[in-house]
Amino acid sequence: MRSERRLRRLVVDGPVTGGTAVYLWSVRHRHSTEDPCQEVLTLHGDGRTARLVFRGGEGRFVPDGFLHSGCVAVSGQGTLNLHEPGVVRAFIDEAARRGLLPGAGSGPGSAELDGWELFPAVAAGRAADD
């Protein structure tokens, strides 16, 4: 059985990331008694951690018994599978393009980002690739 928390390796090479970078990544589901369910894409690279958090809500969907693990969707904008390396790469590229990943050369750090802010650009880019 595949564990949602296993770390997978992704090598990213390109101008957006400033050369070659290696990321370990995982996807997990979080529950809260006060907030909606969340799907979390965690990226580990160069001693830094970034968590892209997708909170379920009005028009925003995360796995809650109806969607498969890793699925995040926005009404009218599409669906993305956070278990697909190409989707993860697209989120890394978009976050790097916006300067949202913990900065290179600034020592250990972490960030928690709203994944929905990146979703429209990533979904549009993935749709254009298909």
CSV table of N, CA and C in Angstrom, one decimal:
chain,number,residue,atom,x,y,z
A,1,MET,N,0.8,-1.2,0.0
A,1,MET,CA,0.0,0.0,0.0
A,1,MET,C,0.9,1.2,0.0
A,2,ARG,N,0.5,2.2,-0.8
A,2,ARG,CA,1.3,3.5,-0.9
A,2,ARG,C,1.0,4.4,0.3
A,3,SER,N,2.0,4.9,1.0
A,3,SER,CA,1.8,5.8,2.1
A,3,SER,C,1.7,7.2,1.6
A,4,GLU,N,0.8,7.9,2.1
A,4,GLU,CA,0.6,9.3,1.7
A,4,GLU,C,1.8,10.2,2.2
A,5,ARG,N,2.5,9.7,3.2
A,5,ARG,CA,3.6,10.5,3.8
A,5,ARG,C,5.0,10.2,3.3
A,6,ARG,N,5.1,9.2,2.4
A,6,ARG,CA,6.4,8.8,2.0
A,6,ARG,C,7.0,10.0,1.2
A,7,LEU,N,8.3,10.2,1.3
A,7,LEU,CA,9.0,11.3,0.6
A,7,LEU,C,9.4,10.8,-0.7
A,8,ARG,N,9.1,11.6,-1.7
A,8,ARG,CA,9.5,11.3,-3.1
A,8,ARG,C,10.5,12.3,-3.5
A,9,ARG,N,11.4,12.0,-4.4
A,9,ARG,CA,12.5,12.9,-4.9
A,9,ARG,C,12.1,13.5,-6.2
A,10,LEU,N,12.4,14.8,-6.4
A,10,LEU,CA,12.2,15.5,-7.6
A,10,LEU,C,13.4,16.4,-7.9
A,11,VAL,N,14.0,16.2,-9.0
A,11,VAL,CA,15.2,17.0,-9.4
A,11,VAL,C,14.6,18.1,-10.4
A,12,VAL,N,14.8,19.3,-10.1
A,12,VAL,CA,14.3,20.4,-10.9
A,12,VAL,C,15.5,21.2,-11.4
A,13,ASP,N,15.5,21.4,-12.7
A,13,ASP,CA,16.6,22.1,-13.4
A,13,ASP,C,16.0,23.1,-14.3
A,14,GLY,N,16.4,24.3,-14.1
A,14,GLY,CA,15.8,25.4,-15.0
A,14,GLY,C,16.1,26.8,-14.5
A,15,PRO,N,15.8,27.7,-15.3
A,15,PRO,CA,16.1,29.1,-14.9
A,15,PRO,C,15.2,29.6,-13.8
A,16,VAL,N,14.0,29.1,-13.6
A,16,VAL,CA,13.1,29.6,-12.5
A,16,VAL,C,13.7,29.3,-11.2
A,17,THR,N,14.3,28.1,-11.0
A,17,THR,CA,14.9,27.7,-9.7
A,17,THR,C,16.3,28.1,-9.6
A,18,GLY,N,16.9,28.7,-10.6
A,18,GLY,CA,18.3,29.2,-10.5
A,18,GLY,C,19.3,28.0,-10.7
A,19,GLY,N,19.0,27.0,-11.5
A,19,GLY,CA,19.9,25.9,-11.7
A,19,GLY,C,19.3,24.6,-11.2
A,20,THR,N,20.1,23.6,-10.8
A,20,THR,CA,19.5,22.4,-10.4
A,20,THR,C,19.2,22.4,-8.9
A,21,ALA,N,18.1,21.9,-8.6
A,21,ALA,CA,17.6,21.8,-7.2
A,21,ALA,C,17.0,20.5,-7.0
A,22,VAL,N,17.2,19.9,-5.8
A,22,VAL,CA,16.6,18.6,-5.5
A,22,VAL,C,15.6,18.8,-4.4
A,23,TYR,N,14.4,18.3,-4.6
A,23,TYR,CA,13.3,18.5,-3.6
A,23,TYR,C,12.9,17.1,-3.2
A,24,LEU,N,12.6,16.9,-1.9
A,24,LEU,CA,11.9,15.8,-1.4
A,24,LEU,C,10.5,16.3,-1.1
A,25,TRP,N,9.5,15.5,-1.5
A,25,TRP,CA,8.1,16.0,-1.3
A,25,TRP,C,7.2,14.9,-0.8
A,26,SER,N,6.1,15.4,-0.2
A,26,SER,CA,5.1,14.4,0.2
A,26,SER,C,3.7,15.2,0.2
A,27,VAL,N,2.7,14.4,0.3
A,27,VAL,CA,1.3,14.9,0.3
A,27,VAL,C,0.6,14.2,1.5
A,28,ARG,N,-0.1,15.0,2.2
A,28,ARG,CA,-0.9,14.4,3.3
A,28,ARG,C,-2.2,15.2,3.5
A,29,HIS,N,-3.1,14.6,4.3
A,29,HIS,CA,-4.4,15.2,4.5
A,29,HIS,C,-4.4,15.5,6.0
A,30,ARG,N,-4.9,16.7,6.3
A,30,ARG,CA,-5.0,17.2,7.7
A,30,ARG,C,-6.5,17.4,8.1
A,31,HIS,N,-6.9,17.0,9.3
A,31,HIS,CA,-8.2,17.3,9.8
A,31,HIS,C,-8.1,18.3,10.9
A,32,SER,N,-9.1,19.0,11.2
A,32,SER,CA,-9.2,20.0,12.3
A,32,SER,C,-10.6,20.0,12.8
A,33,THR,N,-10.7,20.2,14.1
A,33,THR,CA,-12.1,20.3,14.6
A,33,THR,C,-12.7,21.7,14.4
A,34,GLU,N,-11.8,22.7,14.1
A,34,GLU,CA,-12.3,24.1,13.9
A,34,GLU,C,-12.3,24.5,12.4
A,35,ASP,N,-11.4,23.9,11.6
A,35,ASP,CA,-11.3,24.3,10.2
A,35,ASP,C,-11.7,23.2,9.3
A,36,PRO,N,-11.9,23.5,8.0
A,36,PRO,CA,-12.2,22.5,7.0
A,36,PRO,C,-11.0,21.6,6.8
A,37,CYS,N,-11.2,20.4,6.2
A,37,CYS,CA,-10.1,19.5,5.9
A,37,CYS,C,-9.1,20.3,5.0
A,38,GLN,N,-7.8,19.8,5.0
A,38,GLN,CA,-6.8,20.4,4.3
A,38,GLN,C,-5.9,19.3,3.6
A,39,GLU,N,-5.5,19.6,2.4
A,39,GLU,CA,-4.5,18.8,1.7
A,39,GLU,C,-3.2,19.6,1.7
A,40,VAL,N,-2.1,19.0,2.1
A,40,VAL,CA,-0.8,19.7,2.3
A,40,VAL,C,0.2,19.0,1.4
A,41,LEU,N,0.9,19.9,0.5
A,41,LEU,CA,2.0,19.5,-0.3
A,41,LEU,C,3.2,20.0,0.4
A,42,THR,N,4.1,19.2,1.0
A,42,THR,CA,5.3,19.6,1.7
A,42,THR,C,6.5,19.4,0.8
A,43,LEU,N,7.3,20.5,0.7
A,43,LEU,CA,8.5,20.4,-0.2
A,43,LEU,C,9.7,20.7,0.8
A,44,HIS,N,10.7,19.8,0.7
A,44,HIS,CA,11.9,19.9,1.5
A,44,HIS,C,13.1,20.1,0.5
A,45,GLY,N,13.9,21.1,0.6
A,45,GLY,CA,15.0,21.3,-0.3
A,45,GLY,C,16.0,22.3,0.3
A,46,ASP,N,17.3,21.9,0.3
A,46,ASP,CA,18.4,22.7,0.7
A,46,ASP,C,18.2,23.2,2.2
A,47,GLY,N,17.7,22.3,3.1
A,47,GLY,CA,17.6,22.7,4.5
A,47,GLY,C,16.3,23.5,4.8
A,48,ARG,N,15.5,23.7,3.8
A,48,ARG,CA,14.3,24.5,3.9
A,48,ARG,C,13.0,23.7,3.7
A,49,THR,N,11.9,24.1,4.2
A,49,THR,CA,10.7,23.4,4.1
A,49,THR,C,9.6,24.4,3.7
A,50,ALA,N,8.8,24.1,2.7
A,50,ALA,CA,7.7,24.9,2.3
A,50,ALA,C,6.4,24.0,2.3
A,51,ARG,N,5.4,24.4,2.9
A,51,ARG,CA,4.1,23.7,2.9
A,51,ARG,C,3.1,24.5,2.2
A,52,LEU,N,2.6,23.9,1.1
A,52,LEU,CA,1.5,24.5,0.4
A,52,LEU,C,0.2,23.9,0.9
A,53,VAL,N,-0.6,24.7,1.5
A,53,VAL,CA,-1.8,24.2,2.2
A,53,VAL,C,-3.0,24.6,1.4
A,54,PHE,N,-3.9,23.6,1.2
A,54,PHE,CA,-5.1,23.7,0.4
A,54,PHE,C,-6.3,23.4,1.4
A,55,ARG,N,-6.9,24.5,1.9
A,55,ARG,CA,-8.1,24.3,2.8
A,55,ARG,C,-9.4,24.2,2.0
A,56,GLY,N,-10.2,23.2,2.3
A,56,GLY,CA,-11.5,23.1,1.7
A,56,GLY,C,-12.4,24.3,2.0
A,57,GLY,N,-13.2,24.6,1.2
A,57,GLY,CA,-14.2,25.7,1.4
A,57,GLY,C,-15.1,26.0,0.2
A,58,GLU,N,-15.7,27.1,0.2
A,58,GLU,CA,-16.6,27.5,-0.8
A,58,GLU,C,-16.0,27.4,-2.2
A,59,GLY,N,-16.4,26.5,-3.0
A,59,GLY,CA,-15.8,26.3,-4.4
A,59,GLY,C,-14.4,25.7,-4.5
A,60,ARG,N,-13.9,25.4,-3.3
A,60,ARG,CA,-12.5,24.8,-3.2
A,60,ARG,C,-12.7,23.4,-2.6
A,61,PHE,N,-12.2,22.4,-3.3
A,61,PHE,CA,-12.4,21.0,-2.9
A,61,PHE,C,-11.1,20.3,-2.6
A,62,VAL,N,-11.1,19.5,-1.5
A,62,VAL,CA,-10.0,18.6,-1.1
A,62,VAL,C,-10.6,17.3,-0.8
A,63,PRO,N,-9.8,16.2,-0.7
A,63,PRO,CA,-10.4,14.9,-0.5
A,63,PRO,C,-11.2,14.9,0.9
A,64,ASP,N,-12.4,14.5,0.8
A,64,ASP,CA,-13.3,14.5,2.0
A,64,ASP,C,-14.2,13.3,1.9
A,65,GLY,N,-13.7,12.2,1.2
A,65,GLY,CA,-14.5,11.1,1.0
A,65,GLY,C,-15.1,10.9,-0.4
A,66,PHE,N,-15.1,12.0,-1.1
A,66,PHE,CA,-15.6,12.0,-2.5
A,66,PHE,C,-14.5,12.1,-3.5
A,67,LEU,N,-13.4,12.7,-3.2
A,67,LEU,CA,-12.2,12.9,-4.1
A,67,LEU,C,-11.1,12.0,-3.6
A,68,HIS,N,-10.2,11.6,-4.6
A,68,HIS,CA,-9.1,10.7,-4.2
A,68,HIS,C,-8.0,11.5,-3.5
A,69,SER,N,-7.1,10.8,-2.8
A,69,SER,CA,-6.0,11.4,-2.1
A,69,SER,C,-5.2,12.3,-3.1
A,70,GLY,N,-4.8,13.5,-2.7
A,70,GLY,CA,-4.0,14.4,-3.5
A,70,GLY,C,-4.8,15.3,-4.4
A,71,CYS,N,-6.1,15.0,-4.5
A,71,CYS,CA,-6.9,15.8,-5.5
A,71,CYS,C,-7.3,17.2,-4.8
A,72,VAL,N,-7.0,18.3,-5.6
A,72,VAL,CA,-7.5,19.6,-5.2
A,72,VAL,C,-8.2,20.2,-6.4
A,73,ALA,N,-9.3,20.9,-6.2
A,73,ALA,CA,-10.1,21.4,-7.3
A,73,ALA,C,-10.7,22.7,-6.9
A,74,VAL,N,-10.9,23.5,-7.9
A,74,VAL,CA,-11.6,24.8,-7.8
A,74,VAL,C,-12.7,24.8,-8.8
A,75,SER,N,-13.9,25.1,-8.4
A,75,SER,CA,-15.0,25.2,-9.4
A,75,SER,C,-14.7,26.1,-10.6
A,76,GLY,N,-14.8,25.5,-11.8
A,76,GLY,CA,-14.6,26.3,-13.0
A,76,GLY,C,-13.1,26.5,-13.4
A,77,GLN,N,-12.2,26.0,-12.5
A,77,GLN,CA,-10.7,26.2,-12.8
A,77,GLN,C,-10.0,24.8,-13.0
A,78,GLY,N,-10.7,23.7,-12.7
A,78,GLY,CA,-10.1,22.4,-12.9
A,78,GLY,C,-9.7,21.7,-11.6
A,79,THR,N,-9.0,20.6,-11.9
A,79,THR,CA,-8.6,19.7,-10.8
A,79,THR,C,-7.1,19.3,-11.0
A,80,LEU,N,-6.4,19.3,-9.9
A,80,LEU,CA,-5.0,18.9,-9.9
A,80,LEU,C,-4.7,17.7,-9.0
A,81,ASN,N,-3.8,16.8,-9.3
A,81,ASN,CA,-3.4,15.7,-8.5
A,81,ASN,C,-2.0,16.0,-7.9
A,82,LEU,N,-2.0,16.2,-6.6
A,82,LEU,CA,-0.7,16.5,-6.0
A,82,LEU,C,0.3,15.4,-5.9
A,83,HIS,N,-0.2,14.2,-6.3
A,83,HIS,CA,0.7,13.0,-6.3
A,83,HIS,C,1.5,12.9,-7.7
A,84,GLU,N,1.1,13.8,-8.6
A,84,GLU,CA,1.8,13.7,-9.9
A,84,GLU,C,3.0,14.6,-9.9
A,85,PRO,N,4.2,14.1,-10.2
A,85,PRO,CA,5.4,14.9,-10.2
A,85,PRO,C,5.4,16.1,-11.1
A,86,GLY,N,4.7,16.1,-12.2
A,86,GLY,CA,4.6,17.2,-13.1
A,86,GLY,C,3.8,18.4,-12.4
A,87,VAL,N,2.8,18.0,-11.6
A,87,VAL,CA,2.0,19.0,-10.9
A,87,VAL,C,2.9,19.6,-9.8
A,88,VAL,N,3.6,18.8,-9.1
A,88,VAL,CA,4.5,19.3,-8.0
A,88,VAL,C,5.5,20.2,-8.6
A,89,ARG,N,6.1,19.9,-9.8
A,89,ARG,CA,7.1,20.7,-10.5
A,89,ARG,C,6.5,22.0,-10.8
A,90,ALA,N,5.2,22.0,-11.3
A,90,ALA,CA,4.6,23.3,-11.7
A,90,ALA,C,4.4,24.2,-10.5
A,91,PHE,N,4.0,23.6,-9.3
A,91,PHE,CA,3.9,24.4,-8.1
A,91,PHE,C,5.2,24.9,-7.6
A,92,ILE,N,6.3,24.2,-7.7
A,92,ILE,CA,7.6,24.6,-7.4
A,92,ILE,C,8.0,25.8,-8.3
A,93,ASP,N,7.8,25.6,-9.6
A,93,ASP,CA,8.2,26.7,-10.5
A,93,ASP,C,7.4,28.0,-10.2
A,94,GLU,N,6.1,27.9,-10.0
A,94,GLU,CA,5.2,29.1,-9.8
A,94,GLU,C,5.6,29.7,-8.4
A,95,ALA,N,5.9,28.9,-7.4
A,95,ALA,CA,6.3,29.5,-6.1
A,95,ALA,C,7.6,30.2,-6.2
A,96,ALA,N,8.6,29.6,-6.9
A,96,ALA,CA,9.9,30.2,-7.1
A,96,ALA,C,9.8,31.4,-7.9
A,97,ARG,N,9.0,31.4,-9.0
A,97,ARG,CA,8.8,32.6,-9.8
A,97,ARG,C,8.3,33.8,-9.0
A,98,ARG,N,7.4,33.5,-8.0
A,98,ARG,CA,6.9,34.6,-7.2
A,98,ARG,C,7.8,34.9,-6.0
A,99,GLY,N,8.9,34.2,-5.8
A,99,GLY,CA,9.8,34.4,-4.7
A,99,GLY,C,9.2,33.9,-3.3
A,100,LEU,N,8.3,32.9,-3.4
A,100,LEU,CA,7.7,32.4,-2.2
A,100,LEU,C,8.4,31.3,-1.5
A,101,LEU,N,9.3,30.6,-2.1
A,101,LEU,CA,10.0,29.5,-1.5
A,101,LEU,C,11.0,30.1,-0.5
A,102,PRO,N,11.3,29.4,0.6
A,102,PRO,CA,12.3,29.9,1.5
A,102,PRO,C,13.6,30.2,0.7
A,103,GLY,N,14.2,31.4,0.9
A,103,GLY,CA,15.3,31.8,0.1
A,103,GLY,C,16.6,31.1,0.2
A,104,ALA,N,17.2,30.9,-1.0
A,104,ALA,CA,18.5,30.2,-1.1
A,104,ALA,C,19.5,31.0,-0.4
A,105,GLY,N,20.4,30.4,0.3
A,105,GLY,CA,21.5,31.0,1.0
A,105,GLY,C,21.1,31.8,2.3
A,106,SER,N,19.9,31.7,2.7
A,106,SER,CA,19.5,32.4,3.9
A,106,SER,C,19.4,31.5,5.1
A,107,GLY,N,20.0,30.3,5.0
A,107,GLY,CA,20.0,29.4,6.1
A,107,GLY,C,18.7,28.6,6.3
A,108,PRO,N,18.6,27.8,7.3
A,108,PRO,CA,17.4,27.0,7.5
A,108,PRO,C,16.1,27.8,7.6
A,109,GLY,N,15.1,27.4,7.1
A,109,GLY,CA,13.8,28.1,7.2
A,109,GLY,C,12.7,27.3,6.7
A,110,SER,N,11.5,27.8,7.0
A,110,SER,CA,10.3,27.2,6.5
A,110,SER,C,9.2,28.2,6.2
A,111,ALA,N,8.3,27.8,5.4
A,111,ALA,CA,7.2,28.7,5.1
A,111,ALA,C,5.9,27.9,4.9
A,112,GLU,N,4.8,28.4,5.3
A,112,GLU,CA,3.5,27.8,5.0
A,112,GLU,C,2.8,28.8,4.1
A,113,LEU,N,2.4,28.2,2.9
A,113,LEU,CA,1.8,29.1,1.8
A,113,LEU,C,0.4,28.6,1.5
A,114,ASP,N,-0.4,29.5,1.1
A,114,ASP,CA,-1.8,29.2,0.7
A,114,ASP,C,-1.7,28.7,-0.8
A,115,GLY,N,-1.8,27.4,-0.9
A,115,GLY,CA,-1.7,26.7,-2.2
A,115,GLY,C,-2.7,27.2,-3.2
A,116,TRP,N,-3.9,27.7,-2.7
A,116,TRP,CA,-4.9,28.2,-3.6
A,116,TRP,C,-4.4,29.5,-4.4
A,117,GLU,N,-3.5,30.2,-3.8
A,117,GLU,CA,-3.0,31.4,-4.5
A,117,GLU,C,-2.3,31.0,-5.8
A,118,LEU,N,-1.6,29.9,-5.8
A,118,LEU,CA,-0.9,29.4,-6.9
A,118,LEU,C,-1.7,28.6,-7.9
A,119,PHE,N,-2.8,28.1,-7.4
A,119,PHE,CA,-3.6,27.1,-8.2
A,119,PHE,C,-4.0,27.6,-9.6
A,120,PRO,N,-4.6,28.8,-9.7
A,120,PRO,CA,-5.0,29.3,-11.1
A,120,PRO,C,-3.9,29.2,-12.1
A,121,ALA,N,-2.7,29.7,-11.7
A,121,ALA,CA,-1.6,29.7,-12.7
A,121,ALA,C,-1.1,28.3,-13.0
A,122,VAL,N,-1.0,27.4,-12.0
A,122,VAL,CA,-0.6,26.1,-12.2
A,122,VAL,C,-1.6,25.3,-13.1
A,123,ALA,N,-2.9,25.4,-12.7
A,123,ALA,CA,-4.0,24.8,-13.5
A,123,ALA,C,-4.0,25.2,-14.9
A,124,ALA,N,-3.8,26.5,-15.2
A,124,ALA,CA,-3.8,27.1,-16.5
A,124,ALA,C,-2.6,26.5,-17.3
A,125,GLY,N,-1.5,26.5,-16.7
A,125,GLY,CA,-0.3,26.0,-17.3
A,125,GLY,C,-0.4,24.5,-17.6
A,126,ARG,N,-1.0,23.7,-16.7
A,126,ARG,CA,-1.1,22.3,-17.0
A,126,ARG,C,-2.1,22.1,-18.1
A,127,ALA,N,-3.2,22.9,-18.1
A,127,ALA,CA,-4.2,22.7,-19.2
A,127,ALA,C,-3.6,23.0,-20.6
A,128,ALA,N,-2.7,24.0,-20.6
A,128,ALA,CA,-2.0,24.4,-21.8
A,128,ALA,C,-1.1,23.3,-22.3
A,129,ASP,N,-0.5,22.6,-21.4
A,129,ASP,CA,0.4,21.5,-21.7
A,129,ASP,C,-0.3,20.3,-22.3
A,130,ASP,N,-1.6,20.1,-21.9
A,130,ASP,CA,-2.4,18.9,-22.4
A,130,ASP,C,-2.9,19.1,-23.8
